[in-house]
Coordinates of C-alpha atoms in Angstrom, one line a residue:
Chain D
K1 CA 19.9 32.6 -35.8
V2 CA 19.5 31.4 -32.3
K3 CA 22.0 32.7 -30.0
R4 CA 20.7 32.3 -26.2
V5 CA 19.1 29.1 -24.8
F6 CA 17.9 28.8 -21.4
I7 CA 17.1 25.3 -20.0
T8 CA 14.8 25.8 -16.8
G9 CA 14.1 23.2 -14.0
G10 CA 11.8 23.3 -10.9
T11 CA 8.9 25.7 -12.1
H12 CA 7.1 23.3 -10.1
G13 CA 9.6 22.1 -7.1
N14 CA 8.0 18.6 -6.7
E15 CA 8.4 17.7 -10.4
A16 CA 11.9 16.0 -9.3
C17 CA 13.2 14.5 -12.7
G18 CA 13.1 18.0 -14.1
V19 CA 15.0 19.6 -11.1
V20 CA 17.6 16.7 -10.7
L21 CA 18.2 17.0 -14.8
A22 CA 18.9 20.7 -14.4
K23 CA 20.9 20.3 -11.4
H24 CA 23.0 17.6 -13.4
F25 CA 23.2 20.4 -16.3
I26 CA 24.4 23.0 -14.2
K27 CA 27.4 20.9 -12.8
T28 CA 28.2 19.7 -16.4
P29 CA 28.8 22.7 -18.8
Q30 CA 31.0 20.7 -20.8
L31 CA 27.8 19.2 -22.2
F32 CA 26.8 22.5 -23.8
A33 CA 30.7 23.4 -24.9
G34 CA 31.1 23.7 -28.8
F35 CA 27.8 25.0 -29.9
S36 CA 27.2 28.1 -32.0
F37 CA 25.0 29.5 -29.1
E38 CA 24.9 30.0 -25.5
V39 CA 23.2 27.5 -23.4
S40 CA 22.5 28.6 -19.6
V41 CA 20.6 26.3 -17.2
L42 CA 18.7 27.5 -14.3
L43 CA 16.6 26.5 -11.2
T44 CA 13.3 28.7 -11.2
N45 CA 11.1 28.3 -8.1
V46 CA 13.9 27.6 -5.8
A47 CA 11.4 28.0 -2.8
S48 CA 9.3 25.2 -4.0
I49 CA 12.2 23.1 -4.8
A50 CA 13.2 23.6 -1.3
S51 CA 10.1 22.7 0.2
N52 CA 9.5 19.8 -2.6
S53 CA 6.0 21.4 -3.6
R54 CA 4.4 22.6 -6.6
Y55 CA 4.5 26.2 -5.5
V56 CA 4.5 28.1 -2.3
D57 CA 1.7 30.8 -2.7
E58 CA 0.5 30.1 -6.3
D59 CA 1.3 28.5 -9.2
M60 CA 4.2 30.1 -10.9
N61 CA 3.5 28.8 -14.4
R62 CA 0.8 31.1 -14.6
C63 CA 2.5 34.0 -13.6
F64 CA 3.9 35.2 -17.1
L65 CA 1.4 37.1 -18.7
Q66 CA 2.7 40.2 -20.3
K67 CA 0.0 42.4 -18.2
D68 CA 1.3 40.7 -15.0
L69 CA 5.1 40.8 -15.4
S70 CA 4.5 44.7 -16.2
D71 CA 2.2 45.4 -13.4
P72 CA 4.5 46.7 -10.7
T73 CA 1.7 46.5 -8.1
R74 CA 1.7 42.5 -8.7
T75 CA 3.9 41.4 -5.8
S76 CA 1.8 39.7 -3.4
T77 CA 2.9 36.0 -3.9
L78 CA 6.4 34.7 -3.8
E79 CA 5.8 33.4 -7.3
A80 CA 4.4 36.8 -8.6
R81 CA 8.1 38.2 -7.5
R82 CA 10.1 35.4 -8.8
A83 CA 8.4 35.6 -12.3
K84 CA 9.4 39.2 -12.4
E85 CA 13.1 38.2 -11.3
L86 CA 12.9 35.5 -14.0
N87 CA 11.6 38.0 -16.6
D88 CA 14.5 40.3 -16.1
V89 CA 16.6 37.2 -16.6
L90 CA 15.2 35.3 -19.7
G91 CA 13.4 38.3 -21.1
P92 CA 11.9 40.7 -20.9
K93 CA 9.3 39.0 -22.6
G94 CA 8.5 40.6 -25.9
S95 CA 11.8 42.4 -26.3
A96 CA 14.7 41.9 -28.5
D97 CA 16.9 41.1 -25.6
A98 CA 14.5 37.9 -24.8
A99 CA 16.0 34.3 -24.9
D100 CA 15.9 33.0 -28.3
L101 CA 14.7 29.4 -26.8
I102 CA 13.3 28.4 -23.5
I103 CA 12.9 24.8 -22.6
D104 CA 11.3 24.3 -19.4
L105 CA 11.4 20.8 -17.8
H106 CA 8.3 19.6 -16.2
N107 CA 6.9 16.2 -15.1
T108 CA 3.2 14.8 -14.9
T109 CA 1.6 12.3 -13.3
A110 CA -0.5 11.5 -16.5
D111 CA 1.1 9.0 -18.9
T112 CA 1.9 11.5 -21.4
G113 CA 5.1 10.2 -22.8
V114 CA 6.9 13.2 -23.8
A115 CA 4.2 16.0 -24.4
L116 CA 5.6 19.3 -25.8
M117 CA 3.6 22.3 -25.2
M118 CA 4.2 25.2 -27.2
P119 CA 2.1 28.1 -28.9
P120 CA 0.7 27.5 -32.0
G121 CA 2.7 29.8 -33.9
D122 CA 6.1 29.0 -32.9
E123 CA 7.7 27.5 -36.0
L124 CA 11.1 26.9 -34.4
S125 CA 9.7 24.7 -31.5
H126 CA 7.5 22.8 -33.9
A127 CA 10.9 22.3 -36.0
I128 CA 12.5 21.0 -32.8
A129 CA 9.4 18.8 -32.2
S130 CA 9.3 17.1 -35.4
H131 CA 13.2 16.4 -35.0
L132 CA 12.4 14.9 -31.5
I133 CA 9.4 12.8 -32.9
S134 CA 12.1 11.3 -35.6
L135 CA 14.0 9.9 -32.8
D136 CA 11.2 8.8 -30.4
P137 CA 7.7 8.4 -31.9
S138 CA 6.4 8.7 -27.9
V139 CA 6.8 12.6 -28.5
R140 CA 3.5 14.6 -29.1
V141 CA 3.0 18.2 -29.9
C142 CA 0.1 20.0 -27.9
N143 CA -0.7 23.7 -28.6
W144 CA -1.6 26.2 -26.3
N145 CA -5.1 27.2 -26.4
A146 CA -5.1 29.5 -29.8
N147 CA -7.8 31.9 -28.6
Q148 CA -5.4 33.6 -26.7
N149 CA -2.7 36.4 -27.7
D150 CA -0.6 35.8 -24.6
W151 CA 0.2 32.6 -22.6
P152 CA 1.2 32.7 -18.7
M153 CA 3.5 29.9 -19.0
L154 CA 7.4 30.3 -18.4
P155 CA 8.6 29.4 -21.7
S156 CA 6.3 32.1 -23.3
V157 CA 9.1 34.8 -22.0
G158 CA 11.5 33.6 -24.9
K159 CA 11.2 34.6 -28.6
H160 CA 10.6 31.0 -28.9
G161 CA 9.8 28.2 -26.2
M162 CA 8.5 24.9 -25.0
T163 CA 7.3 22.7 -21.9
F164 CA 8.8 19.2 -21.9
E165 CA 6.0 17.4 -20.1
V166 CA 7.2 14.2 -19.4
G167 CA 5.2 11.3 -17.4
A168 CA 3.6 9.3 -15.9
V169 CA 5.9 10.0 -12.9
P170 CA 4.8 10.9 -9.4
W171 CA 5.7 14.1 -7.4
G172 CA 9.2 13.9 -5.9
V173 CA 10.3 10.9 -7.7
M174 CA 13.3 10.6 -9.6
D175 CA 12.0 8.0 -12.3
G176 CA 15.3 6.5 -14.0
A177 CA 13.7 6.0 -17.5
V178 CA 11.9 9.2 -17.6
Y179 CA 15.0 10.9 -16.6
Q180 CA 17.3 9.0 -19.2
K181 CA 14.6 9.9 -21.8
T182 CA 14.3 13.5 -21.1
R183 CA 18.1 14.0 -20.9
R184 CA 18.6 12.3 -24.4
L185 CA 15.8 14.7 -25.9
V186 CA 16.8 17.9 -24.3
L187 CA 20.3 17.3 -25.8
A188 CA 18.9 16.5 -29.4
S189 CA 16.9 19.7 -29.1
L190 CA 19.9 21.6 -28.9
Q191 CA 21.8 19.3 -31.5
Y192 CA 18.8 20.2 -33.7
V193 CA 19.1 24.3 -33.0
E194 CA 23.0 23.6 -34.0
A195 CA 21.9 22.2 -37.3
H196 CA 19.4 25.1 -37.8
N197 CA 22.0 28.0 -37.1
A198 CA 24.4 25.9 -39.4
A199 CA 21.5 26.0 -42.3
L200 CA 20.9 29.5 -41.9
A201 CA 24.6 30.4 -41.9
R202 CA 24.9 28.6 -45.4
Q203 CA 24.4 30.8 -48.8
P204 CA 22.0 30.4 -49.8
P205 CA 20.3 29.4 -46.2
G206 CA 19.1 26.3 -46.2
P207 CA 15.5 25.0 -45.4
W208 CA 14.8 23.9 -41.8
L209 CA 11.2 24.0 -41.3
P210 CA 9.7 20.6 -41.4
T211 CA 7.0 19.6 -43.9
S212 CA 4.5 18.8 -41.0
V213 CA 3.9 17.8 -37.5
Q214 CA 0.7 16.2 -35.9
V215 CA -0.7 18.8 -33.4
H216 CA -3.0 18.4 -30.7
A217 CA -4.8 21.4 -30.0
F218 CA -6.4 22.2 -26.8
V219 CA -10.3 22.3 -26.8
R220 CA -11.0 22.3 -23.0
A221 CA -10.6 20.7 -19.7
V222 CA -13.2 18.4 -18.1
D223 CA -13.9 18.4 -14.2
Y224 CA -14.4 15.3 -12.3
P225 CA -18.1 14.2 -11.5
R226 CA -19.1 15.9 -8.3
D227 CA -22.2 15.2 -5.7
A228 CA -24.3 17.8 -4.3
D229 CA -21.9 19.4 -1.9
G230 CA -19.4 19.9 -4.8
E231 CA -17.1 17.1 -3.6
I232 CA -15.3 14.7 -6.2
A233 CA -17.9 12.0 -6.5
G234 CA -15.8 9.8 -9.1
M235 CA -12.0 9.1 -10.1
I236 CA -10.6 8.4 -13.6
H237 CA -11.7 4.7 -14.5
P238 CA -9.2 2.2 -14.3
D239 CA -10.0 1.6 -18.0
F240 CA -9.3 4.9 -19.2
Q241 CA -5.8 5.6 -16.8
G242 CA -3.0 6.1 -19.1
K243 CA -4.8 6.5 -22.4
D244 CA -3.4 9.9 -23.0
F245 CA -3.8 10.9 -26.6
E246 CA -6.0 7.9 -27.6
P247 CA -9.3 8.7 -29.1
L248 CA -12.2 9.0 -26.6
Q249 CA -15.7 7.9 -27.7
R250 CA -18.8 9.1 -26.7
G251 CA -20.1 6.6 -23.7
D252 CA -16.5 5.3 -22.9
A253 CA -16.2 4.8 -19.2
A254 CA -14.2 7.8 -18.0
F255 CA -14.8 7.9 -14.4
L256 CA -15.4 5.5 -11.8
S257 CA -18.0 6.4 -8.8
V258 CA -16.3 6.3 -5.3
D259 CA -18.4 3.3 -4.7
G260 CA -15.6 1.5 -6.6
Q261 CA -18.0 -0.1 -8.8
T262 CA -19.9 2.2 -11.0
A263 CA -18.4 3.4 -14.2
I264 CA -19.4 7.2 -15.5
P265 CA -19.4 7.4 -19.1
F266 CA -18.0 10.3 -21.1
T267 CA -20.3 13.0 -22.7
P268 CA -19.0 15.4 -25.3
K269 CA -20.9 18.7 -25.5
P270 CA -23.6 18.6 -28.0
P271 CA -23.6 20.9 -30.8
P272 CA -24.1 23.7 -31.3
E273 CA -21.6 24.2 -28.7
E274 CA -17.4 23.6 -29.4
E275 CA -17.7 19.9 -30.0
A276 CA -19.2 18.9 -33.6
E277 CA -21.1 15.7 -33.1
A278 CA -18.8 13.7 -35.2
E279 CA -15.5 15.4 -34.1
Q280 CA -12.8 13.1 -32.6
L281 CA -11.5 14.3 -29.7
Y282 CA -8.0 13.1 -27.9
P283 CA -7.7 13.4 -24.1
F284 CA -4.4 14.1 -22.5
F285 CA -3.2 14.8 -18.8
I286 CA -5.6 12.0 -17.5
N287 CA -5.2 12.2 -13.7
E288 CA -2.7 14.9 -13.5
A289 CA -2.6 15.4 -9.5
A290 CA -2.0 18.8 -9.7
Y291 CA -5.1 19.6 -11.5
V292 CA -7.2 18.4 -9.1
E293 CA -7.3 21.8 -7.6
K294 CA -7.9 23.4 -11.1
K295 CA -11.1 21.2 -11.4
T296 CA -9.4 19.3 -14.2
A297 CA -9.7 15.8 -14.7
F298 CA -8.3 15.5 -18.0
M299 CA -8.0 17.7 -21.0
L300 CA -9.2 17.4 -24.6
A301 CA -7.7 18.1 -27.8
R302 CA -8.5 17.7 -31.6
R303 CA -5.9 17.1 -34.3
Chain I
K1 CA -13.5 -10.3 21.2
V2 CA -13.3 -7.1 19.2
K3 CA -15.7 -4.4 20.2
R4 CA -14.3 -1.2 18.6
V5 CA -12.8 -1.1 15.2
F6 CA -11.3 2.5 13.7
I7 CA -10.5 3.0 9.8
T8 CA -8.3 6.1 9.4
G9 CA -7.3 8.2 6.5
G10 CA -5.4 11.1 5.8
T11 CA -2.5 10.7 8.2
H12 CA -0.6 11.7 5.3
G13 CA -2.8 14.0 3.6
N14 CA -1.6 13.7 0.1
E15 CA -2.0 10.0 -0.1
A16 CA -5.4 10.6 -2.1
C17 CA -6.9 7.0 -2.3
G18 CA -6.9 6.6 1.3
V19 CA -8.3 10.1 2.1
V20 CA -11.2 9.6 -0.6
L21 CA -11.8 5.9 0.5
A22 CA -12.3 7.3 4.2
K23 CA -14.6 10.1 2.7
H24 CA -16.7 7.4 0.9
F25 CA -16.4 5.3 4.3
I26 CA -17.8 8.2 6.4
K27 CA -20.9 8.9 3.9
T28 CA -22.1 5.4 3.7
P29 CA -22.2 4.0 7.3
Q30 CA -24.5 1.2 5.9
L31 CA -21.5 -0.4 4.9
F32 CA -20.6 -1.2 8.5
A33 CA -24.0 -2.0 9.8
G34 CA -24.9 -5.3 11.1
F35 CA -21.3 -6.3 12.4
S36 CA -20.9 -7.7 15.8
F37 CA -18.5 -4.7 16.6
E38 CA -18.7 -0.9 15.9
V39 CA -16.7 0.7 13.1
S40 CA -15.6 4.4 13.3
V41 CA -14.1 6.3 10.2
L42 CA -12.0 9.5 10.4
L43 CA -9.7 11.8 8.7
T44 CA -6.6 12.1 10.9
N45 CA -4.5 14.9 9.7
V46 CA -7.0 17.1 8.3
A47 CA -4.9 20.2 7.8
S48 CA -2.3 18.2 5.5
I49 CA -5.5 16.7 3.5
A50 CA -6.9 20.4 3.1
S51 CA -3.2 21.4 1.7
N52 CA -2.6 18.3 -0.2
S53 CA 0.5 17.6 1.5
R54 CA 2.3 14.9 3.4
Y55 CA 2.2 17.1 6.6
V56 CA 2.2 20.7 7.9
D57 CA 5.1 20.7 10.4
E58 CA 6.1 17.1 10.9
D59 CA 5.3 13.6 9.6
M60 CA 2.6 13.1 12.1
N61 CA 3.1 9.0 11.6
R62 CA 6.1 9.4 13.8
C63 CA 4.3 11.2 16.6
F64 CA 2.5 8.5 18.5
L65 CA 5.4 6.8 20.8
Q66 CA 4.2 6.3 24.1
K67 CA 6.7 8.7 25.6
D68 CA 5.9 11.6 23.3
L69 CA 1.7 11.2 23.3
S70 CA 2.3 11.5 27.5
D71 CA 4.5 14.4 27.3
P72 CA 2.4 17.4 28.2
T73 CA 5.3 19.7 26.7
R74 CA 5.4 18.1 23.2
T75 CA 3.0 20.3 21.6
S76 CA 5.2 22.6 19.2
T77 CA 3.9 21.2 16.0
L78 CA 0.4 20.8 14.3
E79 CA 1.0 17.0 14.1
A80 CA 2.3 16.5 17.8
R81 CA -1.0 18.3 18.9
R82 CA -3.2 16.3 16.7
A83 CA -1.5 13.1 17.6
K84 CA -2.6 13.6 21.5
E85 CA -6.4 14.6 20.3
L86 CA -6.4 11.1 18.1
N87 CA -4.8 9.4 21.2
D88 CA -7.9 10.8 23.2
V89 CA -10.2 9.1 20.7
L90 CA -8.4 5.9 19.4
G91 CA -6.6 5.2 22.6
P92 CA -5.4 6.3 25.0
K93 CA -2.2 4.2 23.8
G94 CA -1.7 1.0 26.1
S95 CA -5.1 1.4 28.1
A96 CA -8.0 -1.0 28.4
D97 CA -9.8 1.9 26.6
A98 CA -7.8 1.8 23.2
A99 CA -9.6 0.5 20.3
D100 CA -9.5 -3.2 19.6
L101 CA -8.0 -2.7 15.9
I102 CA -7.1 0.4 14.0
I103 CA -6.7 0.1 9.9
D104 CA -4.7 3.2 8.4
L105 CA -5.1 3.9 5.0
H106 CA -1.7 4.8 3.2
N107 CA -0.3 4.9 -0.3
T108 CA 3.0 4.8 -1.7
T109 CA 4.7 5.6 -4.9
A110 CA 6.6 2.5 -4.8
D111 CA 5.1 -0.8 -6.5
T112 CA 4.0 -2.3 -3.3
G113 CA 1.0 -3.8 -4.2
V114 CA -0.8 -4.1 -0.7
A115 CA 1.8 -3.9 2.1
L116 CA 0.4 -4.6 5.3
M117 CA 2.7 -3.1 8.0
M118 CA 2.2 -4.3 11.7
P119 CA 4.1 -4.9 14.9
P120 CA 5.7 -8.3 15.0
G121 CA 3.6 -9.8 18.0
D122 CA 0.4 -8.6 16.7
E123 CA -1.6 -11.8 16.3
L124 CA -5.1 -10.7 15.3
S125 CA -3.3 -8.4 12.1
H126 CA -1.0 -11.2 11.1
A127 CA -4.5 -13.5 11.0
I128 CA -6.4 -10.6 9.0
A129 CA -3.4 -10.5 6.7
S130 CA -3.4 -14.3 6.0
H131 CA -7.2 -14.0 5.2
L132 CA -6.5 -11.2 2.7
I133 CA -3.4 -13.1 1.2
S134 CA -6.0 -15.9 0.3
L135 CA -7.9 -13.6 -1.4
D136 CA -5.4 -11.7 -3.3
P137 CA -1.8 -12.9 -3.6
S138 CA -0.3 -9.5 -4.1
V139 CA -0.6 -9.1 -0.2
R140 CA 2.5 -8.8 1.8
V141 CA 3.0 -8.5 5.4
C142 CA 6.0 -6.3 6.6
N143 CA 6.7 -6.1 10.3
W144 CA 8.2 -3.0 12.1
N145 CA 11.4 -3.0 13.7
A146 CA 11.5 -5.8 16.0
N147 CA 14.2 -3.9 18.1
Q148 CA 11.8 -1.5 19.5
N149 CA 9.3 -2.1 22.3
D150 CA 7.1 1.0 20.9
W151 CA 6.4 2.4 17.7
P152 CA 5.5 5.8 16.6
M153 CA 3.0 4.9 14.0
L154 CA -0.6 5.9 14.2
P155 CA -2.4 2.4 14.4
S156 CA 0.1 1.4 17.3
V157 CA -2.3 3.5 19.4
G158 CA -4.8 0.4 19.1
K159 CA -4.5 -3.1 20.8
H160 CA -4.2 -4.4 17.1
G161 CA -3.4 -2.3 14.1
M162 CA -2.0 -2.2 10.7
T163 CA -1.1 0.2 8.0
F164 CA -2.5 -0.7 4.9
E165 CA 0.3 0.6 2.2
V166 CA -1.2 0.4 -1.2
G167 CA 1.0 1.4 -4.5
A168 CA 2.4 2.3 -7.1
V169 CA 0.3 5.7 -6.8
P170 CA 1.4 9.2 -7.0
W171 CA 0.7 11.6 -4.8
G172 CA -2.6 13.4 -5.1
V173 CA -3.7 10.7 -7.6
M174 CA -7.0 8.7 -7.0
D175 CA -5.9 5.8 -8.7
G176 CA -9.3 3.7 -9.5
A177 CA -7.5 0.3 -9.5
V178 CA -5.9 0.8 -6.4
Y179 CA -9.0 2.5 -4.9
Q180 CA -11.1 -0.6 -5.7
K181 CA -8.4 -3.1 -4.5
T182 CA -8.1 -1.1 -1.2
R183 CA -11.9 -1.0 -0.7
R184 CA -12.2 -4.6 -1.3
L185 CA -9.6 -5.6 1.1
V186 CA -10.6 -3.2 3.9
L187 CA -14.3 -4.6 3.7
A188 CA -12.7 -8.2 3.8
S189 CA -10.8 -7.2 6.8
L190 CA -13.7 -6.5 8.6
Q191 CA -15.9 -9.9 7.5
Y192 CA -12.7 -11.6 8.9
V193 CA -12.7 -10.0 12.1
E194 CA -16.8 -10.7 12.1
A195 CA -15.9 -14.3 11.5
H196 CA -13.1 -14.3 14.4
N197 CA -15.5 -12.8 16.8
A198 CA -18.4 -15.7 16.0
A199 CA -15.3 -18.2 16.3
L200 CA -14.7 -17.0 20.0
A201 CA -18.5 -16.9 20.7
R202 CA -18.7 -20.4 20.2
Q203 CA -18.2 -23.1 22.8
P204 CA -15.7 -24.2 23.0
P205 CA -14.3 -21.2 21.5
G206 CA -13.3 -22.1 17.9
P207 CA -9.6 -21.7 16.6
W208 CA -8.7 -18.5 14.3
L209 CA -4.9 -18.1 14.3
P210 CA -3.6 -18.8 11.2
T211 CA -0.8 -21.7 10.7
S212 CA 1.5 -19.5 9.2
V213 CA 2.1 -16.2 7.1
Q214 CA 5.2 -15.2 5.3
V215 CA 6.9 -12.0 7.0
H216 CA 9.1 -9.5 5.6
A217 CA 11.1 -8.4 8.8
F218 CA 12.8 -4.9 8.6
V219 CA 16.5 -4.9 8.4
R220 CA 17.7 -1.5 7.4
A221 CA 17.2 1.7 5.3
V222 CA 19.3 2.2 2.3
D223 CA 20.4 5.8 1.0
Y224 CA 20.9 7.3 -2.3
P225 CA 24.6 7.5 -3.4
R226 CA 25.7 10.9 -2.7
D227 CA 28.2 13.4 -4.2
A228 CA 31.0 15.3 -2.0
D229 CA 28.7 17.8 -1.5
G230 CA 26.0 15.4 0.1
E231 CA 23.7 15.8 -3.0
I232 CA 21.9 12.9 -4.5
A233 CA 24.1 11.4 -7.3
G234 CA 22.0 8.7 -8.4
M235 CA 18.6 7.6 -8.7
I236 CA 16.9 4.1 -8.5
H237 CA 17.9 2.4 -11.5
P238 CA 15.1 1.7 -14.3
D239 CA 15.9 -2.0 -14.0
F240 CA 15.4 -2.1 -10.2
Q241 CA 12.4 0.1 -10.1
G242 CA 9.1 -1.7 -9.3
K243 CA 10.9 -4.7 -8.2
D244 CA 9.7 -4.5 -4.8
F245 CA 9.8 -7.8 -2.5
E246 CA 11.8 -9.3 -5.2
P247 CA 15.1 -10.7 -4.2
L248 CA 17.6 -8.0 -4.6
Q249 CA 21.5 -9.7 -5.3
R250 CA 25.0 -8.4 -4.7
G251 CA 26.0 -6.6 -7.5
D252 CA 22.5 -5.8 -9.1
A253 CA 22.2 -2.5 -10.8
A254 CA 20.3 -0.6 -8.0
F255 CA 21.0 3.0 -9.0
L256 CA 21.5 5.0 -11.9
S257 CA 24.0 8.0 -11.9
V258 CA 22.8 11.4 -12.6
D259 CA 24.7 11.2 -15.8
G260 CA 22.1 9.0 -17.0
Q261 CA 24.4 6.3 -18.1
T262 CA 26.1 4.8 -15.1
A263 CA 24.8 1.9 -13.2
I264 CA 25.7 1.8 -9.5
P265 CA 25.4 -1.7 -7.7
F266 CA 24.0 -2.9 -4.6
T267 CA 26.7 -3.6 -1.8
P268 CA 25.1 -5.3 1.2
K269 CA 27.0 -4.7 4.0
P270 CA 29.7 -7.4 4.9
P271 CA 30.0 -9.4 8.1
P272 CA 30.2 -9.3 11.0
E273 CA 27.6 -6.5 10.3
E274 CA 23.8 -7.2 10.3
E275 CA 23.6 -8.9 6.9
A276 CA 25.1 -12.3 6.7
E277 CA 27.3 -13.0 3.5
A278 CA 24.8 -15.7 2.3
E279 CA 21.6 -14.2 3.6
Q280 CA 18.8 -13.0 0.9
L281 CA 17.3 -9.6 1.3
Y282 CA 14.1 -8.4 0.0
P283 CA 13.7 -4.7 -0.8
F284 CA 10.6 -2.8 -0.5
F285 CA 9.5 1.1 -0.6
I286 CA 11.8 1.4 -3.7
N287 CA 11.6 4.8 -4.8
E288 CA 9.1 6.4 -2.3
A289 CA 8.9 10.0 -2.8
A290 CA 8.3 10.9 0.7
Y291 CA 11.5 9.0 2.0
V292 CA 14.0 11.1 0.0
E293 CA 14.0 13.5 2.8
K294 CA 14.6 10.6 5.1
K295 CA 17.6 9.6 3.2
T296 CA 15.9 6.4 2.3
A297 CA 16.2 5.1 -1.5
F298 CA 14.5 1.8 -0.5
M299 CA 14.4 -0.6 2.5
L300 CA 15.8 -4.2 3.1
A301 CA 13.8 -6.9 4.9
R302 CA 14.4 -10.8 5.5
R303 CA 12.1 -13.5 5.2

């Protein structure tokens, strides 16, 4: 039974739709009255919200590994310290006291629609996602790297948790259509949780897990083409822009050279590396501005 | 006769298409060989480029008023100091040594297409704009406020100068289509200047001024709706998003309340204020992220 749900905004302070939505939720607690569970809304990286920046010292959404949260010496950055404060409120991570569900509101400059990022084994988050897909087919499920036993993202502090990545929207922009869609789907998630609690309360308990949901499983990140100095030598090709979650074929124009004219094709890694010759790969987070510094032009998933 | 032209990028360090284009131009000087004038390309706010931010201490594109450039005590911000350095290279402003033409590369999150911002009396910039419109009808001319005798923007340091505002593109994003269009139109501007020089060299000198070009003259900026605490209470309405340079009528839904549901209509200022009852107004810079802190949701122009 779900007892405590957190909705969090501003983990990246310049992802404005999520910040404005969290502020709106904080001012309208009546939206969360009458549920069989408690809903709390909070702003997470308040310093980065104030400066309208992704972060002050480091990306806070990489600060929630158990080993970092429990390391008392890891306090040199504002975000490392704030992550520990948040862990006290939302967690502690891995404990019986941790929140039952965390929904963390993000925006991306990529044309993801609504990409729900979650751990591969999180059944409740997958069930919510299945419900949201029935309401809005632009919702997609992306699984964090299955080769890890822990994840550094904020919602991993809860027993269940997911990131709402909604795009395309620029940093600092309150996009009305994106805002409306996010607000509707977050409220629908809570209604699903309410139905889930009601099903569990029946005798015998009702079923609630979905039969199946299509999952995009993270494979790897792809860097920009670079020149001899290591400088970016090409950008996302106009024909590739906005094609998140559409199949990417070997030889498709992925990049455009900085000469503005030359297409640079996509080349999967040949066997015996991780991408089998015949495997179909799906790109996502195409041209996410914040990933330039992470040397990521887009990510690849398999279904 | 035009002798010295500067192309500048990174006046706002997070407007990535302009930054990448300036870097490309710096690496390919052969593009500017053979002209009857000298072309120099430089990165202006290098500190903000390094931090992928609009500015470090203050908006540098408001630091170029003659009175600030000539005030030796105005050195408290990184941008004020850098503006003085740039004035030495590009100007000095108002002197016979100043650059003949400055093209400053910017991007906006608003759907401006190519908005060329220039002083009302700059005949060369208007002539270039007229040529660019003949090549690409999405080019628009916007005049800086005619009620000022000086302007604080970087290109005002030259004898002639304009800002290329190209959008919509998010902060930090290298958008291939926007990049291609900007590159093509900047090079076409230089070709126009070459033709202009050739016309002036003929005996008798040939005509070069355009017969006419449609101008959007700045009227005023419009703030977001705000609640009793002064917090933003509404965002750009989805029906208004992307409608830059389309006529805005009294009563049109301009904003969407943060409840995600309520439309807030546009209300022009009644006479005897500056907007005559029957006057048609044209919005631009709709939902420019950087103008949130300037309390500007969009700007209004008359034609």
